[in-house]
Coordinates of C-alpha atoms in Angstrom, one line a residue:
Chain A
M1 CA -22.9 17.2 -27.4
T2 CA -23.3 17.1 -23.6
M3 CA -20.4 18.2 -21.5
K4 CA -18.5 15.5 -19.7
L5 CA -17.5 16.8 -16.2
Q6 CA -16.3 13.5 -14.8
T7 CA -12.7 12.3 -14.8
P8 CA -11.8 8.6 -15.1
R9 CA -11.4 6.7 -11.8
G10 CA -8.1 6.9 -10.1
V11 CA -6.9 10.3 -11.4
K12 CA -7.2 13.7 -9.8
D13 CA -6.6 17.4 -10.2
F14 CA -4.1 19.2 -8.0
L15 CA -5.7 22.6 -7.2
P16 CA -3.3 25.6 -6.7
E17 CA -2.9 25.1 -2.9
E18 CA -2.2 21.4 -3.3
T19 CA 0.1 22.0 -6.3
R20 CA 2.1 24.5 -4.3
W21 CA 2.4 22.1 -1.4
K22 CA 3.4 19.2 -3.7
L23 CA 6.1 21.4 -5.4
E24 CA 7.4 22.4 -2.0
L25 CA 7.8 18.7 -0.9
E26 CA 9.4 17.8 -4.2
N27 CA 11.8 20.7 -3.9
K28 CA 12.8 19.6 -0.4
L29 CA 13.4 16.1 -1.7
R30 CA 15.2 17.5 -4.7
Q31 CA 17.5 19.4 -2.4
V32 CA 18.4 16.4 -0.3
F33 CA 19.0 14.2 -3.4
G34 CA 21.2 16.9 -4.8
Q35 CA 23.2 17.3 -1.6
W36 CA 23.9 13.6 -1.8
A37 CA 25.1 14.1 -5.4
Y38 CA 22.2 12.4 -7.1
E39 CA 21.5 13.9 -10.5
E40 CA 17.9 14.2 -11.7
V41 CA 16.8 12.6 -14.9
V42 CA 13.6 12.7 -16.8
T43 CA 12.3 9.5 -18.6
P44 CA 9.6 9.2 -21.2
T45 CA 6.0 8.8 -20.0
F46 CA 5.5 5.9 -22.4
E47 CA 7.8 3.3 -23.9
L48 CA 7.7 0.1 -25.8
Y49 CA 5.7 -2.4 -23.7
D50 CA 8.4 -5.0 -24.1
T51 CA 10.9 -2.7 -22.5
L52 CA 8.8 -1.8 -19.5
N53 CA 7.7 -5.4 -19.0
L54 CA 11.3 -6.4 -18.2
G55 CA 10.9 -4.6 -14.8
D56 CA 9.0 -5.1 -11.6
G57 CA 5.7 -3.9 -12.8
T58 CA 3.3 -6.7 -13.7
S59 CA 1.9 -6.7 -17.1
D60 CA -1.7 -6.5 -15.9
E61 CA -1.2 -3.3 -14.2
M62 CA 0.3 -1.4 -17.1
Y63 CA -1.8 0.8 -19.4
R64 CA -1.1 -0.6 -22.9
F65 CA -2.0 0.9 -26.2
L66 CA -1.0 0.7 -29.9
G67 CA 1.2 3.1 -31.6
R68 CA 0.5 4.2 -35.2
N69 CA 2.8 1.6 -36.6
G70 CA 1.1 -1.2 -34.6
E71 CA 3.8 -1.4 -31.9
L72 CA 2.6 -2.1 -28.4
L73 CA 3.3 0.8 -26.1
A74 CA 2.7 1.2 -22.4
L75 CA 2.6 4.0 -19.8
R76 CA 5.4 3.7 -17.2
S77 CA 4.3 2.0 -14.0
E78 CA 7.5 2.7 -12.2
I79 CA 10.8 4.5 -13.1
T80 CA 13.6 2.1 -12.1
T81 CA 13.3 -0.1 -15.3
Q82 CA 13.6 3.0 -17.5
I83 CA 16.7 4.2 -15.6
V84 CA 18.3 0.8 -16.0
R85 CA 17.5 0.9 -19.7
M86 CA 19.0 4.3 -19.9
V87 CA 22.1 3.2 -18.1
A88 CA 22.5 0.1 -20.2
T89 CA 22.3 2.1 -23.4
R90 CA 23.9 5.5 -22.5
F91 CA 26.1 5.2 -19.5
Q92 CA 28.0 1.9 -20.2
A93 CA 31.4 3.6 -20.5
D94 CA 30.9 6.1 -17.6
P95 CA 32.7 5.8 -14.3
K96 CA 30.6 3.9 -11.8
P97 CA 28.8 4.2 -9.6
L98 CA 26.1 6.5 -11.0
R99 CA 23.8 8.4 -8.7
L100 CA 20.5 9.3 -10.4
S101 CA 17.2 10.6 -9.1
Y102 CA 13.7 11.3 -10.5
H103 CA 10.4 13.0 -9.7
A104 CA 7.7 11.5 -11.9
N105 CA 4.1 10.5 -12.3
V106 CA 3.5 6.8 -12.9
F107 CA 0.4 4.9 -14.0
R108 CA -1.0 1.6 -12.7
H109 CA -4.2 0.1 -14.0
D110 CA -4.9 -1.6 -10.8
D111 CA -8.1 -1.8 -8.9
V112 CA -8.3 1.5 -7.1
Q113 CA -7.2 0.5 -3.6
V114 CA -6.5 2.3 -0.4
G115 CA -4.0 5.1 -0.9
F116 CA -3.6 4.0 -4.5
Q117 CA -4.4 6.1 -7.5
R118 CA -4.1 5.0 -11.1
E119 CA -1.8 8.0 -11.7
F120 CA 0.4 9.0 -8.8
Y121 CA 3.8 10.7 -8.1
Q122 CA 7.0 9.1 -7.0
A123 CA 10.3 10.6 -6.0
G124 CA 13.3 8.2 -6.0
V125 CA 16.9 7.5 -6.4
E126 CA 19.1 4.8 -7.9
L127 CA 22.7 4.1 -7.0
I128 CA 24.0 2.1 -9.9
G129 CA 27.2 0.1 -10.4
S130 CA 28.1 -0.8 -6.8
D131 CA 27.4 -4.0 -4.9
T132 CA 28.7 -3.0 -1.4
P133 CA 27.0 -2.8 1.9
A134 CA 28.1 0.9 1.9
A135 CA 25.9 1.4 -1.2
D136 CA 22.9 -0.2 0.5
G137 CA 23.6 1.8 3.6
E138 CA 23.7 5.0 1.6
A139 CA 20.4 4.2 0.0
I140 CA 18.7 3.5 3.3
A141 CA 20.3 6.6 5.0
L142 CA 19.2 8.8 2.1
A143 CA 15.6 7.4 2.3
I144 CA 15.5 8.3 6.0
R145 CA 17.0 11.8 5.5
S146 CA 14.5 12.4 2.7
I147 CA 11.5 11.4 4.8
Q148 CA 12.9 13.6 7.6
A149 CA 13.4 16.5 5.2
V150 CA 9.7 16.6 4.2
G151 CA 8.9 16.8 8.0
V152 CA 7.2 13.4 8.6
Q153 CA 7.3 12.6 12.3
D154 CA 7.5 9.2 14.0
F155 CA 8.4 7.0 11.1
R156 CA 10.5 3.8 10.7
V157 CA 12.3 2.1 7.9
D158 CA 12.3 -1.7 8.0
I159 CA 15.2 -3.4 6.4
G160 CA 15.4 -7.1 5.4
Q161 CA 17.3 -9.4 3.1
V162 CA 15.6 -11.6 0.6
Q163 CA 18.5 -14.1 0.5
Y164 CA 17.7 -15.1 4.1
F165 CA 14.3 -16.5 3.0
H166 CA 15.9 -17.7 -0.2
G167 CA 18.5 -19.6 1.7
L168 CA 16.0 -21.3 4.0
M169 CA 13.8 -22.3 1.0
S170 CA 16.8 -23.7 -0.9
E171 CA 16.6 -26.7 1.4
C172 CA 13.1 -27.4 0.1
Q173 CA 13.1 -29.6 -3.0
C174 CA 9.6 -28.8 -4.2
P175 CA 9.5 -25.5 -6.2
Q176 CA 5.7 -25.5 -5.9
I177 CA 5.8 -25.5 -2.1
S178 CA 8.6 -23.0 -2.1
D179 CA 6.4 -20.7 -4.2
Q180 CA 3.3 -21.2 -1.9
V181 CA 5.4 -20.4 1.2
R182 CA 6.7 -17.2 -0.5
Q183 CA 3.2 -16.2 -1.5
A184 CA 1.9 -16.8 2.0
L185 CA 4.7 -14.7 3.5
L186 CA 4.3 -12.0 0.8
H187 CA 0.6 -11.7 1.6
Q188 CA 1.2 -12.2 5.4
D189 CA -1.2 -15.1 5.4
Y190 CA 0.3 -16.8 8.5
V191 CA -2.7 -19.2 8.8
G192 CA -2.1 -20.5 5.2
L193 CA 1.7 -20.6 5.9
K194 CA 1.2 -23.0 8.8
Q195 CA -0.9 -25.3 6.6
I196 CA 1.6 -25.3 3.7
I197 CA 4.6 -25.8 5.9
Q198 CA 3.1 -28.9 7.5
Q199 CA 3.2 -30.6 4.1
A200 CA 6.6 -29.3 3.1
D201 CA 9.6 -31.6 2.8
L202 CA 11.7 -29.6 5.2
D203 CA 13.4 -30.5 8.5
R204 CA 11.7 -29.5 11.6
E205 CA 14.2 -26.8 12.4
T206 CA 13.6 -24.9 9.1
K207 CA 9.8 -25.3 9.5
N208 CA 9.9 -23.8 12.9
L209 CA 12.1 -21.0 11.7
L210 CA 9.8 -20.2 8.8
L211 CA 6.9 -20.0 11.2
K212 CA 9.0 -17.7 13.4
L213 CA 10.2 -15.5 10.5
P214 CA 7.6 -12.7 11.2
S215 CA 9.0 -12.3 14.8
L216 CA 12.6 -12.0 13.6
R217 CA 12.2 -8.2 13.8
G218 CA 13.7 -5.5 16.0
G219 CA 17.0 -3.8 16.7
D220 CA 20.5 -5.3 16.2
E221 CA 19.7 -8.1 18.8
V222 CA 17.7 -9.7 15.9
L223 CA 21.0 -10.3 14.0
K224 CA 22.2 -12.8 16.5
K225 CA 18.9 -14.6 16.7
A226 CA 18.5 -14.8 13.0
Y227 CA 22.1 -16.1 12.5
A228 CA 21.8 -18.7 15.3
A229 CA 18.5 -19.9 14.0
T230 CA 19.9 -21.5 10.8
K231 CA 22.8 -23.5 9.5
N232 CA 22.2 -22.5 5.9
K233 CA 25.2 -20.7 4.5
V234 CA 23.2 -18.4 2.2
A235 CA 20.9 -17.4 5.0
Q236 CA 23.8 -16.8 7.3
A237 CA 25.6 -14.7 4.7
A238 CA 22.4 -12.6 4.4
V239 CA 22.5 -11.9 8.1
D240 CA 26.2 -10.9 7.8
N241 CA 25.2 -8.6 5.0
I242 CA 22.5 -6.9 7.1
R243 CA 24.9 -6.6 10.0
D244 CA 27.5 -4.8 7.8
I245 CA 24.7 -2.5 6.5
Y246 CA 23.4 -1.9 10.0
R247 CA 26.9 -0.8 11.3
L248 CA 27.0 1.7 8.5
L249 CA 23.6 3.0 9.4
E250 CA 24.9 3.6 12.9
A251 CA 27.7 5.5 11.4
H252 CA 25.3 7.5 9.3
G253 CA 23.5 8.3 12.5
V254 CA 20.1 6.9 11.4
A255 CA 20.0 3.5 13.1
D256 CA 17.4 4.8 15.5
A257 CA 14.9 5.0 12.7
V258 CA 15.7 1.5 11.4
Q259 CA 14.1 -1.9 12.3
I260 CA 15.6 -5.1 11.0
D261 CA 12.9 -7.5 9.8
F262 CA 13.9 -10.9 8.3
G263 CA 10.2 -11.7 7.8
M264 CA 9.9 -9.0 5.1
V265 CA 9.6 -10.9 1.8
K266 CA 9.4 -9.1 -1.5
S267 CA 9.4 -10.2 -5.1
L268 CA 12.3 -12.6 -5.5
E269 CA 12.4 -12.3 -9.2
Y270 CA 13.3 -8.7 -8.8
Y271 CA 15.0 -8.0 -5.5
T272 CA 18.3 -9.8 -4.9
G273 CA 19.5 -8.6 -1.5
M274 CA 18.6 -5.9 1.0
V275 CA 15.0 -4.7 0.9
M276 CA 13.4 -1.7 2.7
E277 CA 10.0 -0.2 3.5
G278 CA 9.1 3.0 5.3
Y279 CA 6.0 3.4 7.4
T280 CA 4.3 5.5 10.2
P281 CA 1.6 4.7 12.7
N282 CA -0.5 7.3 11.0
L283 CA -0.9 5.4 7.8
G284 CA -2.1 1.9 7.3
F285 CA 0.3 1.3 4.3
S286 CA 3.9 2.1 3.5
L287 CA 5.4 5.5 2.6
G288 CA 7.6 3.9 0.0
G289 CA 10.3 1.2 -0.4
G290 CA 13.0 -0.3 -2.4
G291 CA 16.1 -2.5 -2.2
R292 CA 18.9 -4.1 -4.2
Y293 CA 18.0 -5.4 -7.7
N294 CA 21.3 -6.7 -9.2
S295 CA 19.7 -8.9 -11.8
L296 CA 17.5 -6.4 -13.6
S297 CA 20.3 -5.1 -15.8
A298 CA 20.9 -8.6 -17.1
R299 CA 17.5 -8.3 -18.8
F300 CA 19.0 -5.4 -20.7
G301 CA 22.2 -7.4 -21.7
T302 CA 24.5 -5.9 -19.1
N303 CA 25.6 -6.8 -15.6
I304 CA 25.4 -3.7 -13.3
P305 CA 24.4 -4.1 -9.6
A306 CA 22.1 -1.4 -8.3
V307 CA 20.1 -0.3 -5.3
G308 CA 17.4 2.3 -5.0
F309 CA 14.1 3.4 -3.4
A310 CA 11.0 5.4 -4.3
L311 CA 8.7 7.4 -2.1
G312 CA 5.0 8.1 -2.8
L313 CA 4.3 11.8 -2.9
E314 CA 0.6 11.6 -2.2
R315 CA 1.3 9.2 0.7
L316 CA 3.7 11.7 2.2
M317 CA 1.1 14.4 1.9
L318 CA -1.5 12.2 3.5
V319 CA 0.7 11.5 6.5
L320 CA 1.7 15.1 6.9
E321 CA -1.9 16.1 6.9
R322 CA -2.8 13.5 9.5
Q323 CA 0.1 14.6 11.6
G324 CA -1.2 18.2 11.4
L325 CA 1.8 19.3 9.4
K326 CA 0.1 20.6 6.3
P327 CA 1.5 24.1 5.8
A328 CA -1.0 26.9 6.2
P329 CA -1.5 29.0 3.1
A330 CA 0.8 31.8 4.2
K331 CA 1.0 34.2 1.2
Q332 CA 3.2 37.2 1.1
S333 CA 1.2 38.9 -1.6
Y334 CA 0.0 42.2 -2.9
L335 CA -3.0 43.3 -4.9
V336 CA -2.1 46.5 -6.8
L337 CA -5.0 48.8 -7.7
P338 CA -3.5 50.9 -10.6
K339 CA -4.7 54.5 -10.8
N340 CA -1.6 55.6 -12.6
W341 CA -0.6 52.5 -14.8
V342 CA 3.1 53.5 -15.3
K343 CA 3.7 54.0 -11.6
A344 CA 1.6 51.0 -10.7
L345 CA 3.4 48.6 -13.0
A346 CA 6.8 50.0 -11.9
Y347 CA 5.8 49.4 -8.3
A348 CA 4.6 45.8 -9.1
S349 CA 7.9 45.0 -10.7
K350 CA 9.8 46.4 -7.8
Q351 CA 7.8 44.3 -5.3
R352 CA 8.2 41.2 -7.5
A353 CA 11.9 41.7 -7.5
N354 CA 11.7 41.9 -3.7
G355 CA 10.3 38.4 -3.7
Y356 CA 6.6 39.1 -3.2
Q357 CA 3.7 37.7 -5.2
V358 CA 2.0 40.6 -6.9
E359 CA -1.2 40.7 -8.8
V360 CA -2.2 43.8 -10.7
D361 CA -6.0 44.4 -10.9
V362 CA -7.2 44.2 -14.5
Q363 CA -10.9 44.7 -13.7
G364 CA -10.9 48.3 -12.6
L365 CA -12.0 47.5 -9.1
S366 CA -12.9 50.2 -6.6
F367 CA -11.0 50.0 -3.3
N368 CA -14.0 48.3 -1.5
E369 CA -14.3 45.8 -4.3
G370 CA -10.6 45.2 -4.2
L371 CA -10.8 44.7 -0.4
R372 CA -13.5 42.0 -0.7
Y373 CA -11.5 40.3 -3.4
A374 CA -8.3 40.4 -1.4
Q375 CA -10.1 39.0 1.7
A376 CA -11.5 36.1 -0.3
K377 CA -8.2 35.3 -1.9
Q378 CA -6.2 35.8 1.3
I379 CA -4.0 38.5 -0.1
A380 CA -1.9 40.3 2.5
W381 CA -1.8 43.9 1.3
I382 CA -3.5 46.2 -1.1
A383 CA -1.4 48.9 -2.8
T384 CA -3.3 51.7 -4.4
V385 CA -0.8 53.4 -6.8
G386 CA -1.7 56.8 -8.2
D387 CA 0.5 59.8 -9.0
D388 CA 1.7 60.1 -5.4
E389 CA 3.3 57.5 -3.1
P390 CA 1.6 54.1 -3.1
Q391 CA -1.1 53.7 -0.4
I392 CA -0.5 50.4 1.4
V393 CA -3.4 48.8 3.4
A394 CA -2.9 45.5 5.2
V395 CA -5.9 43.2 4.6
C396 CA -7.4 41.8 7.7
A397 CA -9.9 39.0 7.0
E398 CA -12.4 39.8 9.9
N399 CA -13.3 43.5 9.8
G400 CA -11.6 44.6 6.7
E401 CA -9.5 47.2 8.5
Chain B
M1 CA -4.8 0.1 23.2
L2 CA -5.6 -2.2 20.2
S3 CA -8.8 -1.7 18.1
I4 CA -10.6 -4.7 16.8
A5 CA -13.3 -4.7 14.2
V6 CA -15.9 -7.4 14.9
S7 CA -19.4 -8.1 13.6
K8 CA -22.4 -8.6 15.8
G9 CA -24.3 -11.9 15.8
R10 CA -23.9 -15.5 16.7
L11 CA -20.2 -15.7 15.9
L12 CA -19.4 -12.8 18.2
D13 CA -20.3 -15.0 21.2
S14 CA -17.6 -17.5 20.2
F15 CA -15.0 -14.8 20.0
I16 CA -16.1 -13.3 23.4
E17 CA -15.7 -16.8 24.9
I18 CA -12.1 -17.1 23.5
L19 CA -11.2 -13.6 24.7
E20 CA -12.5 -14.3 28.2
K21 CA -10.6 -17.6 28.4
S22 CA -7.5 -15.7 27.2
Q23 CA -7.8 -13.3 30.2
Y24 CA -9.0 -10.4 28.0
P25 CA -12.2 -9.4 29.8
C26 CA -14.8 -8.0 27.4
A27 CA -18.2 -8.0 29.1
V28 CA -18.9 -4.6 27.4
L29 CA -19.5 -6.6 24.2
Q30 CA -22.4 -8.4 25.8
E31 CA -24.3 -5.3 27.0
E32 CA -27.3 -4.3 25.0
T33 CA -26.2 -1.1 23.3
R34 CA -26.5 0.7 20.1
K35 CA -23.0 2.1 20.4
L36 CA -20.7 1.2 17.5
V37 CA -17.5 1.6 19.4
V38 CA -17.1 0.1 22.9
E39 CA -14.0 -0.1 25.0
S40 CA -12.7 -2.6 27.5
P41 CA -10.0 -0.7 29.4
Q42 CA -9.0 -3.7 31.5
A43 CA -8.3 -5.7 28.3
G44 CA -6.8 -2.8 26.5
L45 CA -9.1 -3.3 23.6
R46 CA -11.5 -1.1 21.7
F47 CA -14.2 -2.9 19.7
I48 CA -15.6 -1.5 16.5
L49 CA -18.9 -3.1 15.6
A50 CA -19.1 -3.4 11.8
K51 CA -20.9 -5.3 9.1
P52 CA -18.9 -8.6 8.3
A53 CA -18.1 -7.5 4.8
D54 CA -16.7 -4.2 6.0
V55 CA -14.3 -5.8 8.6
P56 CA -11.4 -6.3 6.0
T57 CA -11.9 -2.8 4.8
Y58 CA -11.5 -1.2 8.3
V59 CA -8.4 -3.3 8.8
E60 CA -6.8 -2.6 5.4
Y61 CA -7.2 1.2 5.9
G62 CA -5.8 0.9 9.5
A63 CA -9.0 2.3 11.0
A64 CA -8.9 -0.9 13.1
D65 CA -5.6 -2.7 14.1
L66 CA -7.2 -6.1 14.1
G67 CA -10.4 -7.7 12.8
V68 CA -12.3 -10.9 13.2
V69 CA -13.8 -12.2 9.9
G70 CA -14.7 -15.4 8.2
K71 CA -12.2 -16.7 5.7
D72 CA -15.0 -16.7 3.1
T73 CA -15.7 -13.0 3.5
L74 CA -11.9 -12.3 3.7
A75 CA -11.2 -14.2 0.4
E76 CA -14.1 -12.5 -1.3
S77 CA -13.0 -9.0 -0.2
Q78 CA -9.5 -9.3 -1.8
K79 CA -8.2 -6.9 0.8
N80 CA -4.6 -6.6 1.7
V81 CA -4.4 -7.6 5.4
A82 CA -2.3 -10.0 7.4
E83 CA -4.0 -13.3 8.5
L84 CA -2.8 -14.2 12.0
V85 CA -4.9 -16.9 13.6
D86 CA -7.4 -19.5 12.6
L87 CA -10.0 -19.1 15.3
K88 CA -11.5 -22.5 14.4
Y89 CA -15.1 -21.6 14.9
G90 CA -17.8 -20.6 12.4
R91 CA -16.7 -23.6 10.3
C92 CA -18.5 -23.8 7.0
T93 CA -17.7 -25.0 3.4
M94 CA -17.9 -23.0 0.2
I95 CA -19.6 -25.3 -2.3
V96 CA -21.0 -25.4 -5.8
A97 CA -24.6 -26.9 -5.9
V98 CA -27.1 -27.6 -8.6
P99 CA -30.8 -28.8 -8.5
E100 CA -30.8 -32.6 -8.1
A101 CA -33.3 -32.7 -11.0
L102 CA -30.6 -31.3 -13.3
G103 CA -28.7 -34.6 -13.1
I104 CA -25.3 -33.0 -13.1
K105 CA -22.6 -34.7 -11.1
D106 CA -19.5 -32.5 -12.0
V107 CA -18.9 -28.8 -12.6
A108 CA -17.4 -29.7 -15.9
Q109 CA -20.9 -30.7 -17.1
L110 CA -22.2 -27.1 -16.7
D111 CA -22.4 -25.8 -20.3
F112 CA -21.5 -22.4 -21.5
N113 CA -25.0 -21.1 -21.0
S114 CA -24.9 -21.8 -17.3
R115 CA -25.5 -19.1 -14.8
V116 CA -24.2 -19.3 -11.3
A117 CA -25.8 -17.2 -8.5
S118 CA -23.5 -16.2 -5.6
K119 CA -22.9 -13.9 -2.7
Y120 CA -19.2 -14.5 -3.5
P121 CA -18.9 -13.4 -7.1
H122 CA -15.1 -13.0 -6.9
I123 CA -14.5 -16.4 -5.5
A124 CA -17.0 -18.0 -7.9
T125 CA -15.5 -16.3 -10.9
E126 CA -12.0 -17.3 -10.0
F127 CA -13.0 -20.9 -9.3
F128 CA -14.6 -21.4 -12.7
H129 CA -11.9 -19.4 -14.5
N130 CA -9.2 -21.6 -13.0
R131 CA -11.1 -24.7 -14.1
G132 CA -11.5 -23.3 -17.6
I133 CA -15.3 -23.5 -17.4
Q134 CA -17.2 -20.6 -18.9
V135 CA -20.2 -19.5 -16.9
E136 CA -22.0 -16.3 -16.1
V137 CA -21.7 -15.3 -12.4
I138 CA -24.8 -13.4 -11.1
P139 CA -24.1 -11.5 -7.8
L140 CA -26.9 -11.7 -5.2
H141 CA -27.0 -10.5 -1.6
G142 CA -28.9 -13.3 0.1
S143 CA -31.2 -16.4 -0.2
I144 CA -28.9 -17.8 -2.9
E145 CA -30.9 -21.1 -2.9
L146 CA -33.7 -19.2 -4.6
G147 CA -31.7 -18.8 -7.8
P148 CA -32.2 -22.3 -9.2
L149 CA -35.7 -22.6 -7.8
I150 CA -37.1 -19.6 -9.7
G151 CA -35.0 -20.2 -12.8
L152 CA -32.5 -17.4 -12.3
S153 CA -29.5 -19.6 -12.4
E154 CA -28.5 -23.3 -13.0
A155 CA -26.0 -23.4 -10.1
I156 CA -25.1 -21.6 -7.0
V157 CA -21.8 -20.9 -5.1
D158 CA -22.5 -20.5 -1.4
I159 CA -21.4 -21.5 2.1
T160 CA -23.0 -24.3 4.0
E161 CA -22.6 -25.7 7.5
T162 CA -24.7 -28.8 7.5
G163 CA -26.1 -28.8 4.0
R164 CA -29.6 -29.0 5.3
T165 CA -30.9 -25.8 3.6
L166 CA -29.6 -27.1 0.3
V167 CA -31.3 -30.5 0.7
E168 CA -34.6 -28.8 1.7
N169 CA -34.4 -26.8 -1.5
G170 CA -33.7 -29.8 -3.7
L171 CA -30.0 -28.8 -4.3
M172 CA -27.1 -31.2 -4.5
I173 CA -23.4 -30.4 -3.8
I174 CA -21.2 -31.1 -6.8
D175 CA -17.9 -29.5 -5.7
E176 CA -16.2 -27.9 -2.7
I177 CA -14.2 -24.7 -3.2
M178 CA -12.8 -24.1 0.2
E179 CA -13.2 -24.6 3.9
S180 CA -13.8 -21.5 6.0
T181 CA -13.5 -20.6 9.6
S182 CA -13.2 -17.3 11.5
R183 CA -9.8 -15.6 11.3
L184 CA -8.0 -12.9 13.3
V185 CA -6.6 -10.5 10.8
A186 CA -4.3 -7.4 11.2
N187 CA -3.4 -4.2 9.5
R188 CA 0.1 -4.6 8.0
V189 CA 1.5 -1.5 9.6
S190 CA -0.2 -2.1 13.0
L191 CA 1.6 -5.5 12.9
K192 CA 4.9 -3.6 12.9
V193 CA 4.0 -0.7 15.1
K194 CA 2.0 -2.6 17.8
R195 CA 3.9 -5.8 17.5
T196 CA 4.3 -6.5 21.2
E197 CA 0.6 -5.9 22.1
I198 CA -0.6 -8.0 19.1
N199 CA 1.9 -10.8 19.8
R200 CA 0.6 -11.0 23.4
L201 CA -3.0 -11.2 22.3
V202 CA -2.2 -13.8 19.5
Q203 CA -0.2 -16.0 22.0
A204 CA -3.0 -15.8 24.5
I205 CA -5.6 -16.8 22.0
E206 CA -3.5 -19.6 20.5
G207 CA -3.0 -20.9 24.0
V208 CA -6.7 -21.5 24.6
L209 CA -7.8 -22.7 21.1

């Protein structure tokens, strides 16, 4: 049999340096999530397809396969659905709200696109059991604090409200047109939007407003504009909701990083209120996003409002690299060359306890061989340990002194 | 500074005309040069000269903030970009055509052995799929009219302006899939980050169209 050295499209190895970096980022996020009292959970990598299919993931993008008993299974394509399933079955009686977080790999059988892998890592939180602007505000503020914690510079989080669009479109009697308008806005096809709106049975005011939607974006001055632009009660309530949230973001001290965008349209079957998306000029696509999804739990037979967000780990890493913020491989490490094994191993244990990385030579290297090895592996010091005191030599990459 | 991916050729002249009318001077684009990136500091624009089919890719990745590309190429690329302005030039129609001799008047008459040659395999596949017609789509890179002439395919999906080349090759249009014109497209993040600059350009262009 010939060796297969290829991996399938859309998956990748994390080599030691990348893995170390990824763990470092995850730990920074873990720390922030923890400080905000979000408890980490772990969900199964695969579940019944019918369960996962209740969520936001589209059925095409899920990896599906048959279990031994013929049941249809699927790899998770996002985590939120699993957490809602978990809450519906295990946390019904618990005091609400619940604050849960996760770090997990997810799988999407999509065409490999820009910044997309078929397996990739997400870090996210869900705040479950509260339907207040304060809960939305907390989710947004935590998203911002999380992106700050990993060190990304110059980023923004856009917030919108799907009910604004929903309210405007409720005036439109034709569901087909309503769907076409939503698709056009979702795909930012503003040329198509114009064509569709011309045929729509809407008053001129609403038509103009729909065309203007993409420009309803900015700081809190947008709130007034968006409110004045419509008489629809649902849309006005959506503006009031964003105003309440925005005031709380000011109190959180994060409003500088927030832009209000009433043109942001996301899946209406899934999101029911505030939506958010983070981005930076260094990346042509978003860092992550989320929003309020009050109706998802109904698909699991309960009625629990919830809000959450997820960040893409690989995307954060890509941005940090582009911003020149990838950490240098700074290793505080020893190579121990044992001449006296008892003393050498005792010395290695002592330095490990002191917090250093210590590798003990198992090849019987001479000092010069050890030096070349240490240089290649960017090890900081060589300790030759014989019967006497350990001889420590600092490794210098250039001249080996 | 905004970067715009454009493709060289006849259609570029139409875009230059629009820009000049919109008070965005871009004489640099008319100079004979082999440079792939040229700048017009007065206009605040950097032009990236790309193959038409690559324009949506540059824009999707954010390597260019904006791009100018035909709706046909854009639809075929299936890229995730924002479509801002219909530039109204480069008008053509995407059609299904068969040899007149075949005596077919409707795509539904194509039987399940039919092969369709096209430079737009995604669009062609989706069109026939939506109609519930089973055909084999053969991707080609040019001279699609050759397909039926040499017996490679029964039908073609291609763009046409006047239909003359089709007639000259004994082909007859039996259906129209879409109208296409050149479009100004934008990267989705640039649209947020460089909103003011992009809006200014869009308004200027819409003012002269």
